[in-house]
Structures are given as C-alpha cells and as structure tokens.
Coordinates of C-alpha atoms and ligand atoms in Angstrom, one line a residue:
M1 CA 10.3 28.5 -19.0
I2 CA 7.3 28.8 -16.6
R3 CA 6.7 31.8 -14.4
E4 CA 3.8 33.9 -13.0
L5 CA 2.8 36.8 -15.2
N6 CA 2.8 40.4 -13.9
E7 CA 1.1 43.6 -15.4
K8 CA 4.3 44.2 -17.6
D9 CA 3.5 41.0 -19.5
I10 CA 1.4 41.2 -22.7
L11 CA -1.1 38.5 -23.5
F12 CA -1.1 37.1 -27.0
N13 CA -4.2 37.8 -29.0
N14 CA -6.8 35.5 -28.0
T15 CA -10.6 35.3 -27.5
L16 CA -10.6 34.8 -23.8
R17 CA -9.1 37.7 -22.1
T18 CA -8.4 41.3 -23.2
Q19 CA -5.2 43.0 -21.9
D20 CA -7.5 45.1 -19.6
Q21 CA -9.3 42.2 -18.2
F22 CA -5.9 40.5 -17.5
I23 CA -4.7 43.6 -15.6
E24 CA -8.0 43.7 -13.7
D25 CA -7.7 40.0 -12.9
L26 CA -4.3 40.4 -11.4
S27 CA -5.7 43.3 -9.1
L28 CA -8.4 40.9 -7.9
G29 CA -5.8 38.3 -6.8
Y30 CA -6.1 35.9 -9.9
V31 CA -2.8 34.2 -10.8
Y32 CA -1.6 33.7 -14.4
L33 CA 1.0 31.0 -14.9
G34 CA 2.7 31.4 -18.3
Y35 CA 4.8 29.1 -20.5
F36 CA 7.5 31.1 -22.4
L37 CA 9.6 30.1 -25.4
G38 CA 12.5 32.5 -24.9
D39 CA 10.6 35.7 -23.9
K40 CA 7.5 34.8 -26.0
L41 CA 4.4 33.8 -24.1
V42 CA 2.7 30.7 -25.7
S43 CA 0.5 29.4 -23.1
F44 CA -1.1 30.3 -19.8
I45 CA -3.5 29.1 -17.1
N46 CA -5.4 31.3 -14.8
Y47 CA -6.5 30.4 -11.3
I48 CA -7.4 31.7 -7.9
E49 CA -6.0 30.3 -4.7
L50 CA -8.6 29.7 -2.0
V51 CA -8.0 28.6 1.6
D52 CA -8.1 25.0 0.9
A53 CA -8.2 24.7 -2.9
I54 CA -7.0 26.2 -6.2
E55 CA -9.8 27.0 -8.6
D56 CA -8.7 27.0 -12.2
H57 CA -10.5 29.2 -14.7
F58 CA -8.8 29.5 -18.1
V59 CA -6.3 27.4 -20.0
F60 CA -5.2 29.1 -23.2
T61 CA -2.5 28.2 -25.7
D62 CA -1.6 30.4 -28.7
P63 CA -3.2 28.6 -31.7
K64 CA 0.1 28.7 -33.4
H65 CA 1.7 26.7 -30.5
R66 CA -0.9 24.0 -29.8
N67 CA -0.4 20.3 -29.2
N68 CA 3.1 20.8 -27.8
G69 CA 2.2 19.8 -24.2
Y70 CA 2.7 23.4 -22.9
A71 CA -0.7 23.5 -21.0
L72 CA 0.2 20.0 -19.6
S73 CA 3.5 21.4 -18.3
L74 CA 1.7 24.3 -16.7
F75 CA -0.6 22.0 -14.8
E76 CA 2.2 19.7 -13.8
H77 CA 4.0 22.8 -12.4
L78 CA 0.9 23.8 -10.6
I79 CA 0.3 20.3 -9.1
N80 CA 4.0 20.0 -8.0
N81 CA 3.9 23.4 -6.4
T82 CA 0.9 23.2 -4.2
K83 CA -0.4 21.0 -1.4
K84 CA -4.1 22.1 -2.1
K85 CA -6.7 20.3 -4.1
I86 CA -7.2 21.7 -7.6
I87 CA -10.6 22.1 -9.1
I88 CA -11.3 22.8 -12.8
E89 CA -14.4 23.1 -15.0
V90 CA -14.4 21.6 -18.5
N91 CA -17.0 21.4 -21.3
V92 CA -18.3 17.8 -21.4
N93 CA -17.7 17.9 -25.1
N94 CA -14.0 18.9 -24.8
E95 CA -12.7 15.3 -25.1
A96 CA -9.0 16.3 -25.4
A97 CA -9.1 18.5 -22.4
I98 CA -10.9 15.9 -20.3
A99 CA -8.2 13.2 -21.4
L100 CA -5.5 15.7 -20.4
Y101 CA -7.0 16.2 -16.9
K102 CA -7.5 12.5 -16.4
K103 CA -3.8 11.9 -17.3
L104 CA -3.0 14.4 -14.6
G105 CA -4.9 12.5 -12.0
F106 CA -8.1 14.6 -12.0
K107 CA -11.5 12.8 -11.1
V108 CA -15.0 13.9 -12.0
L109 CA -16.6 15.5 -9.0
N110 CA -19.9 16.4 -10.6
I111 CA -21.7 18.0 -13.6
R112 CA -23.0 21.5 -13.9
E113 CA -25.8 21.6 -16.3
K114 CA -26.0 24.2 -19.1
Y115 CA -22.8 25.9 -17.7
Y116 CA -21.5 27.0 -21.1
D117 CA -24.8 28.1 -22.7
E118 CA -26.1 25.0 -24.1
D119 CA -23.2 22.6 -22.9
D120 CA -22.8 21.1 -19.5
A121 CA -19.6 21.4 -17.5
L122 CA -17.7 18.6 -15.8
V123 CA -16.3 19.8 -12.5
M124 CA -13.1 17.7 -12.0
I125 CA -10.8 17.5 -8.9
K126 CA -7.3 16.6 -8.3
E127 CA -6.6 15.8 -4.6
P128 CA -3.0 16.7 -3.4
D129 CA -0.8 13.8 -3.3
A130 CA -0.5 11.8 -0.1
I131 CA 3.1 11.2 0.8
I132 CA 2.9 8.9 3.7
L133 CA 5.9 8.0 5.8
A134 CA 5.2 4.6 7.5
I135 CA 6.8 2.9 10.4
E136 CA 6.7 -0.9 11.1
T137 CA 8.4 -2.4 14.2
S138 CA 6.0 -5.1 15.2
C139 CA 8.5 -7.9 15.4
D140 CA 12.1 -8.1 14.4
E141 CA 12.3 -5.9 11.4
T142 CA 12.9 -2.1 11.8
S143 CA 11.3 -0.7 8.6
V144 CA 10.4 2.7 7.3
S145 CA 8.9 3.4 4.0
I146 CA 7.5 6.5 2.0
I147 CA 4.5 5.6 -0.1
K148 CA 2.7 8.0 -2.6
N149 CA -1.1 7.6 -2.9
G150 CA -1.3 4.1 -1.5
I151 CA 0.3 2.6 -4.5
E152 CA 3.8 4.1 -5.3
E153 CA 6.9 3.1 -3.4
L154 CA 9.2 6.0 -3.1
S155 CA 11.7 4.4 -0.9
T156 CA 11.7 1.6 1.8
V157 CA 14.4 0.5 4.2
V158 CA 14.0 -2.8 6.1
L159 CA 16.6 -3.6 8.8
S160 CA 16.2 -7.2 9.8
Q161 CA 17.4 -8.4 13.1
M162 CA 17.2 -12.0 12.0
D163 CA 20.9 -12.7 12.5
I164 CA 20.8 -11.4 16.1
H165 CA 17.7 -13.7 17.0
K166 CA 19.0 -16.7 15.1
D167 CA 21.2 -17.6 18.1
Y168 CA 18.2 -17.9 20.3
G169 CA 16.1 -20.0 17.9
G170 CA 13.4 -17.3 17.8
V171 CA 12.7 -13.7 18.4
V172 CA 13.6 -12.4 21.8
P173 CA 11.1 -9.5 22.6
E174 CA 13.4 -7.5 24.9
I175 CA 16.3 -7.7 22.3
A176 CA 13.9 -6.7 19.5
S177 CA 12.8 -3.7 21.3
R178 CA 16.4 -2.6 22.2
N179 CA 17.5 -3.0 18.6
H180 CA 14.4 -1.0 17.3
T181 CA 15.4 1.8 19.8
E182 CA 18.9 1.8 18.6
N183 CA 18.1 1.8 14.9
I184 CA 14.8 3.7 14.3
T185 CA 16.3 7.1 13.9
M186 CA 18.9 5.9 11.5
V187 CA 16.3 3.9 9.5
I188 CA 14.0 7.0 9.2
E189 CA 16.9 9.2 8.0
E190 CA 18.1 6.6 5.5
C191 CA 14.6 6.2 4.1
L192 CA 14.3 10.0 3.6
S193 CA 17.7 10.2 2.2
Q194 CA 17.0 7.5 -0.4
S195 CA 13.7 9.2 -1.4
S196 CA 15.4 12.6 -1.9
L197 CA 12.5 14.0 0.0
K198 CA 12.5 16.4 2.9
L199 CA 10.4 15.9 6.1
D200 CA 8.2 18.9 5.0
D201 CA 7.2 17.0 1.8
I202 CA 5.6 14.3 4.0
T203 CA 1.7 14.7 4.3
D204 CA 1.0 12.0 6.9
I205 CA 2.7 9.6 9.3
A206 CA 1.5 6.0 9.6
V207 CA 2.4 3.3 12.1
A208 CA 1.6 -0.3 12.7
Y209 CA 0.2 -0.1 16.2
G210 CA -0.4 -3.9 16.4
P211 CA -0.9 -6.7 16.7
G212 CA 2.7 -7.8 17.6
L213 CA 5.3 -7.7 20.3
I214 CA 4.1 -4.8 22.6
G215 CA 7.6 -3.5 23.5
A216 CA 8.7 -3.6 19.8
L217 CA 5.6 -1.9 18.6
L218 CA 6.0 0.9 21.2
V219 CA 9.3 2.0 19.6
G220 CA 7.7 2.6 16.2
L221 CA 4.7 4.2 17.8
Q222 CA 6.8 6.6 19.8
A223 CA 8.8 7.5 16.6
A224 CA 5.6 8.1 14.7
K225 CA 4.0 10.1 17.4
T226 CA 7.2 12.2 17.7
L227 CA 7.2 13.0 14.0
A228 CA 3.4 13.7 13.8
L229 CA 3.7 16.1 16.7
A230 CA 6.9 17.8 15.5
L231 CA 5.7 18.2 12.0
N232 CA 2.0 18.8 12.8
K233 CA 1.0 16.0 10.5
P234 CA -2.1 13.5 10.8
L235 CA -1.2 10.2 12.5
I236 CA -2.7 7.2 10.8
P237 CA -3.0 3.9 12.8
V238 CA -2.7 0.7 10.6
H239 CA -3.4 -2.8 11.7
H240 CA -0.5 -5.1 10.9
I241 CA -2.7 -7.5 9.0
A242 CA -4.3 -4.7 7.0
G243 CA -0.8 -4.0 5.9
H244 CA 0.0 -7.4 4.8
I245 CA -3.1 -7.5 2.7
Y246 CA -2.4 -4.1 1.2
A247 CA 1.1 -5.2 0.2
N248 CA -0.9 -6.5 -2.8
N249 CA -2.0 -3.0 -3.6
L250 CA 1.7 -2.3 -4.4
M251 CA 1.5 -4.9 -7.3
A252 CA -1.8 -3.9 -8.7
P253 CA -4.9 -2.0 -7.4
L254 CA -7.0 -4.3 -5.3
Q255 CA -10.2 -5.5 -7.1
F256 CA -13.4 -6.1 -5.0
P257 CA -14.9 -8.3 -3.8
L258 CA -11.8 -10.3 -2.8
I259 CA -10.8 -12.9 -0.4
A260 CA -7.5 -12.5 1.4
L261 CA -5.7 -15.5 2.6
V262 CA -3.4 -14.1 5.4
V263 CA -0.6 -16.4 6.5
S264 CA 2.2 -15.2 8.7
G265 CA 4.1 -16.1 11.9
G266 CA 1.3 -14.9 14.0
H267 CA -1.9 -15.2 11.8
T268 CA -3.7 -17.5 9.6
E269 CA -7.0 -16.0 8.4
L270 CA -9.5 -15.8 5.6
I271 CA -10.8 -12.4 5.0
L272 CA -13.6 -11.2 2.9
M273 CA -13.3 -7.6 1.5
E274 CA -16.2 -6.0 -0.4
G275 CA -14.4 -2.6 -0.7
H276 CA -11.4 -0.7 0.6
Y277 CA -10.8 -1.1 4.3
Q278 CA -13.9 -3.3 4.8
F279 CA -12.7 -6.5 6.5
K280 CA -14.9 -9.4 7.3
R281 CA -13.2 -12.3 9.0
L282 CA -14.5 -15.6 7.7
G283 CA -12.3 -17.7 9.9
G284 CA -8.8 -18.4 11.1
T285 CA -6.6 -20.6 13.0
L286 CA -7.8 -22.0 16.4
D287 CA -4.3 -22.6 17.7
D288 CA -0.9 -22.1 15.9
A289 CA -0.5 -19.8 12.9
V290 CA 1.0 -21.4 9.8
G291 CA 4.3 -19.6 10.1
E292 CA 4.6 -20.6 13.8
A293 CA 3.8 -24.3 12.9
Y294 CA 6.7 -24.0 10.2
D295 CA 9.1 -22.5 12.7
K296 CA 8.4 -25.0 15.5
V297 CA 8.6 -28.0 13.1
A298 CA 11.8 -26.6 11.7
R299 CA 13.3 -26.3 15.2
V300 CA 12.6 -29.9 16.0
M301 CA 14.2 -30.8 12.7
G302 CA 17.4 -28.9 13.8
L303 CA 16.8 -26.1 11.3
P304 CA 17.9 -22.5 12.0
Y305 CA 15.4 -19.8 12.6
P306 CA 13.2 -18.8 10.8
G307 CA 12.3 -22.3 9.8
G308 CA 9.7 -21.5 7.0
P309 CA 12.1 -20.7 4.2
Q310 CA 14.3 -23.8 5.3
I311 CA 11.4 -26.1 5.1
D312 CA 10.3 -24.6 1.8
K313 CA 13.7 -25.3 0.4
L314 CA 14.1 -28.8 1.6
A315 CA 10.6 -29.8 0.5
K316 CA 11.6 -29.2 -3.0
S317 CA 13.8 -32.2 -3.1
G318 CA 11.5 -34.4 -0.9
K319 CA 8.6 -36.7 -1.3
D320 CA 5.3 -36.9 0.7
V321 CA 6.1 -40.3 2.2
Y322 CA 5.4 -39.7 6.0
S323 CA 1.9 -40.4 7.3
L324 CA 0.8 -37.3 8.9
P325 CA -2.8 -36.1 9.9
T326 CA -4.6 -33.7 7.8
P327 CA -5.4 -30.6 9.9
L328 CA -8.9 -29.7 10.6
D329 CA -10.6 -30.9 7.3
D330 CA -14.2 -29.7 8.0
E331 CA -16.7 -27.3 6.4
T332 CA -15.7 -24.3 8.4
Y333 CA -13.2 -21.6 7.4
N334 CA -11.2 -22.3 10.5
F335 CA -7.8 -23.9 10.6
S336 CA -5.7 -25.9 13.2
F337 CA -2.2 -26.6 12.8
S338 CA -1.1 -27.8 16.4
G339 CA -2.2 -31.4 15.8
L340 CA 0.0 -31.6 12.6
K341 CA 2.9 -29.9 14.4
S342 CA 2.6 -32.4 17.3
A343 CA 2.5 -35.3 14.9
V344 CA 5.7 -34.1 13.3
I345 CA 7.4 -33.6 16.7
N346 CA 6.2 -37.1 17.9
L347 CA 7.5 -38.8 14.7
S348 CA 10.8 -37.1 14.9
N349 CA 11.2 -38.0 18.5
S350 CA 10.2 -41.6 18.2
M351 CA 12.5 -42.1 15.2
K352 CA 15.4 -40.6 17.3
M353 CA 14.5 -43.0 20.2
K354 CA 14.5 -45.9 17.8
K355 CA 17.7 -44.5 16.3
K356 CA 16.2 -44.6 12.9
P357 CA 17.3 -41.8 10.5
I358 CA 14.8 -39.3 9.4
N359 CA 14.8 -38.0 5.8
V360 CA 14.5 -34.3 6.4
E361 CA 13.5 -33.5 2.7
N362 CA 10.7 -36.0 2.9
L363 CA 9.5 -34.9 6.3
A364 CA 9.6 -31.2 5.1
C365 CA 7.7 -32.2 2.1
S366 CA 5.1 -34.3 3.9
F367 CA 4.4 -31.5 6.5
Q368 CA 4.3 -28.8 3.8
T369 CA 1.9 -30.8 1.5
R370 CA -0.6 -31.2 4.5
V371 CA -0.5 -27.5 5.2
I372 CA -0.8 -26.4 1.7
N373 CA -3.6 -28.8 0.8
I374 CA -5.8 -27.5 3.6
L375 CA -5.0 -23.8 3.0
L376 CA -5.9 -24.4 -0.7
K377 CA -9.0 -26.3 0.1
K378 CA -10.5 -23.8 2.5
T379 CA -9.5 -20.8 0.4
M380 CA -11.2 -22.2 -2.6
M381 CA -14.3 -23.2 -0.5
A382 CA -14.6 -19.5 0.6
M383 CA -14.1 -18.2 -3.0
N384 CA -16.9 -20.6 -4.0
D385 CA -19.3 -19.9 -1.3
Y386 CA -19.0 -16.1 -1.4
K387 CA -18.9 -16.1 -5.3
V388 CA -15.6 -14.1 -5.2
T389 CA -13.1 -14.3 -8.1
N390 CA -10.2 -12.2 -6.8
L391 CA -7.8 -13.8 -4.4
V392 CA -4.9 -12.1 -2.7
L393 CA -2.3 -13.8 -0.7
A394 CA -0.7 -12.0 2.3
G395 CA 1.9 -12.4 5.1
G396 CA 5.3 -13.8 5.6
V397 CA 4.3 -17.4 4.5
A398 CA 3.2 -15.9 1.3
A399 CA 6.9 -16.2 0.4
N400 CA 6.4 -20.0 0.3
T401 CA 7.1 -21.2 -3.3
A402 CA 4.9 -24.3 -3.1
L403 CA 1.9 -22.3 -1.7
R404 CA 2.4 -19.7 -4.4
S405 CA 2.4 -22.3 -7.2
A406 CA -0.5 -24.3 -5.7
L407 CA -2.6 -21.2 -5.6
T408 CA -1.6 -20.0 -9.0
E409 CA -2.5 -23.4 -10.5
A410 CA -5.9 -23.6 -8.7
C411 CA -6.8 -20.0 -9.7
E412 CA -5.8 -20.5 -13.4
K413 CA -8.0 -23.7 -13.4
R414 CA -11.1 -21.7 -12.3
N415 CA -10.4 -18.4 -14.0
Y416 CA -9.8 -16.5 -10.8
S417 CA -7.4 -13.5 -10.5
L418 CA -4.7 -14.0 -8.0
T419 CA -2.3 -11.5 -6.6
I420 CA 0.8 -12.4 -4.7
P421 CA 3.1 -9.8 -3.2
H422 CA 6.7 -9.5 -4.4
F423 CA 8.9 -11.5 -2.1
K424 CA 10.2 -8.3 -0.5
Y425 CA 6.6 -7.3 0.4
C426 CA 5.7 -10.7 2.0
T427 CA 7.6 -10.5 5.3
D428 CA 7.2 -7.5 7.6
N429 CA 8.0 -4.2 5.9
A430 CA 6.7 -0.6 6.2
A431 CA 5.9 -0.3 2.5
M432 CA 2.7 -2.4 3.1
I433 CA 1.7 -0.1 6.0
G434 CA 2.2 3.0 3.9
A435 CA -0.1 1.4 1.3
A436 CA -2.8 0.5 3.8
A437 CA -2.5 3.9 5.5
F438 CA -3.7 5.8 2.4
Y439 CA -7.0 3.8 2.5
A440 CA -7.2 3.7 6.2
K441 CA -7.2 7.5 6.2
K442 CA -10.0 7.5 3.6
A443 CA -12.0 5.1 5.8
G444 CA -11.7 7.7 8.7
K445 CA -9.0 6.1 10.6
A446 CA -7.1 8.7 12.5
A447 CA -5.2 8.7 15.8
D448 CA -3.9 11.2 18.3
L449 CA -1.0 11.1 20.7
L450 CA -2.9 8.8 23.0
L451 CA -2.7 5.9 20.4
N452 CA -1.4 2.8 22.1
S453 CA 0.0 -0.4 20.9
V454 CA -1.8 -3.7 21.2
S455 CA -0.4 -7.2 21.2
S456 CA -3.6 -8.7 19.7
E457 CA -6.6 -7.2 18.1
E458 CA -9.1 -8.5 15.5
L459 CA -8.7 -6.8 12.1
H460 CA -11.2 -4.0 11.6
Ligands
LIG501 O1 4.7 -11.8 8.2 P1 5.8 -12.1 8.8 O2 7.2 -11.5 8.5 O3 5.9 -11.9 10.4 C1 4.6 -12.0 11.1 O4 3.8 -11.0 11.1 O5 4.4 -13.0 11.7 O6 6.0 -13.7 8.8 C2 7.1 -14.4 9.3 C3 6.8 -15.9 9.1 C4 7.8 -16.7 9.8 O7 7.1 -17.8 10.5 C5 8.5 -17.5 8.7 O8 9.0 -18.8 8.9 C6 7.4 -17.5 7.6 O9 6.8 -16.3 7.7 N1 8.0 -17.7 6.3 C7 7.8 -18.8 5.5 C8 8.6 -18.5 4.2 N2 9.2 -17.4 4.4 C9 8.9 -16.8 5.7 N3 7.1 -19.9 5.7 C10 7.1 -20.8 4.8 N4 7.7 -20.7 3.6 C11 8.6 -19.6 3.3 N5 9.3 -19.5 2.3
LIG502 ZN1 3.7 -9.8 9.7

C-alpha cells in the first residue's frame, strides 16, 4: 500500500534521515510518500511541492527489501497523481537509479558539478503528460481523439459522412457542416467514454483550423473553443497537413531530416522537415491534387465516390495499355495532374462516341501507373538532392496500395527508411491532429478564442 507518512509513523533505520529530522521535515512542508508491506514501511520518497513543480529529495528503500520495484511504484504513484513537472537530482555514478528515472520518462536537464562532495549530480526532469483532446472536421469526417504525449493514442472516434455524400458524387459543403453540427457533441462524448478519462484529465484542446471546407471547419473550431474556455485549457491550432504528416509519428517517432510526400484530396506536396514542426515546402501541385484527380477520373468512369479506393482496386487486375501523357516530367518538385485527368476524360468520351467498350481495369491501371511513376520520380529526386534518407508518406492517397508498394520497393533499394501510416490514419482523423498538436505546442503555436478557420493556407 502507498500512502503519505505522518508524525506517528516510524522510519526504518537508515543512514539518510533520523526520526527527529523526519518530524522536522514534515513541519517544514516536506511530503514523505511511503510503501508499506502490511503495516511495515519498506521504502519512501521525500519531496516538496512548489508552485509549478515537485522537487524530489530522497529515495530510500530498506536494504532488506531492495530490488523489488517499491521505489519505482512510489514514483509511478507520484507521477500519476500530479499535473506538475517533477525534478530530481541523482549521483552521476548511480547508474541503476538513472536507468530507473529514464524508464519513468525523466530526461537530463543539466549537471551540477561536485554536488555530492566529489561527485556530480544529474538534474533530471519529468514533464507532466500532455493529454490532448483533438478535433478534426475539415471535410466529411467528424473525428475526435485523445493522444498522450504526441505518440500514444488513448481513443479515437471517426464518424464518416461518406454514405451521405455518395449520392451527390462528392462532398456537399453545406450538408457536411450540418452533419458535423449534429454529431460533434456525441463524438466528443463517445471518445471520452472510450478512453475512460474525464474532461478534467485533458491538458490541452487541439483543433484542425484549416485548410478545408470553411463551414465544416467552423463546427470543430467552435467545439474546441467552447471546451478550451469552459475547462480553462490551452487551445492549440493545427494545420491539417501537419496532422497528415504527424500521423506517421503514431507509427514510430519521426526521424529528421525527412521528406514528406503529402497526397490527399486537397494537397500534393513535397515537404522537407529538419526538425519537429519545421516545414519547408519544396513543391506541389500546380492544379489538381492527386486525390482530386483520382476522384474526377473515377466519376467519368462511372465509379462511386470516393473514387481513389475504387481505382486502386480495379487497377490491381488491369494492365497499363492505354496511351496517356506523363504529367509534368521536369526537374522541379512540382506536379500537374489536370492534363492527365483531361486525357482520361477525353479518351473515355471518345470511346463512348465511337461506341467502343472501355476496359475499366486497364484504364484504372494506366492512369494510376502515370500518377505513381511521377510521384515516385520526384520524391526520389528530392531525397537525393537534399541528401535525406527518411521518407514519410501522408494524406488520404497514402492508403493507395500500389503507391505504398512502389515507395517501399524504391526505399528498400536505396536503403532509405520509409514510414507509412496505418490505413486508419491515412484518411482524415483526429488522432493525427492530436499527434501534431503536441509538437505544435512545443514550437510555440497557441491560439485564443479569436482563432478563425481558413479554407487555404500554406503549411508553416
Ligand atoms: O486526406 P483525405 O481523407 O482528405 C483530404 O484532406 O483531402 O483524402 C481523401 C482522398 C480522396 O480523394 C480519396 O479518393 C483518396 O484520398 N484516397 C485514395 C485511396 N483512398 C483514399 N486515393 C487512391 N487510392 C486509395 N486507396
Ligand atoms: Zn486530409
């Protein structure tokens, strides 16, 4: 059992604190947290609680009861019961203790020289956990997620409106906004309930403020502002594309420098990152985004919305037999897909006029092959030019099976590391927003209640 000691408790014989010093410490406001086996005290830690931090002073375990993890349990108890950072000092030669603190998530802050007579002390710090509730409503998914420290998903709910918009062949902004409004409260509640957390456990509120459909974004933004105001928590603004990139951080911590290939319904971009939240846009599409081209081509081929997954599926059993143009094959990092899209539309129309049948599998394969070849070529060019060996794939089109295998093969050949989000993190979701928010906050991104949504904005 773990509990705080009081003056009736008797410390075991040890070399650190006498019973008198213990009583004096209590009167000075020091807290002793003890681990008991039955009513026998076997280990304790001693700390003082400051305004913004807890400073730990002693850790001591009865020599007869060492190596049983009692001190570890005491620290875990302390960590789980405070929202403050915890600071400790430890002798640089005490490897076992340093290993224990690292295991608990402590990081080295600095070194105090000759702190213990001849020995230096390491000052280590454990920041409180960031439990971020994130909201994403930029298109047709109402999504809420709770992410711990930018890496651990505690719960995510994604309510897709796809079936509603299918009938219209694409997302109808007004309908999307209305559905977000109807669902957002329920999705927040469901996400909290799945995580077993209370609103009070949330440390920050994050929201995708853009780019996207302005009316749809506003619903998530309003919900996020309301929560931030009511709970008195910081509000973190997250760029939707940063979210897509950080979906990869939920797979494995991002390694820098990296190139991100962002391919979604609204974006096709190559981005260089030299560190967390440092984005340098190398190039992007001059007209249609990849996902947009997929969806428009699919529509002409009579496939349901969203067309990307349909074309992906059909292409698997097709052959690259149709003669289609290669999109913008130059030495820049830019892309252009509208010419290719028009070529598919023209081909399909002229075949219809000539009453000749079109082989949809082959057309899907021919279109997809052109798209993937140019994405691959320009991505590898950027990796080579910037001498970067880490690649991450992001955005809804990252779900494309042919693109995933083409990049996997190319990276294996060159010994590059490649991270691809799990399918569930490729299309819009709030988990990626929560992951990005952790690093956005560290980079100084903060918002107040004047935050507005934007339909387009370059990633920064
Ligand atoms: O990232 P996302 O969910 O929304 C935007 O931010 O745009 O991406 C949606 C896009 C759609 O255009 C959809 O057709 C495309 O991603 N997509 C795919 C696949 N799955 C989704 N495109 C090609 N192949 C897929 N398997
Ligand atoms: Zn997206």
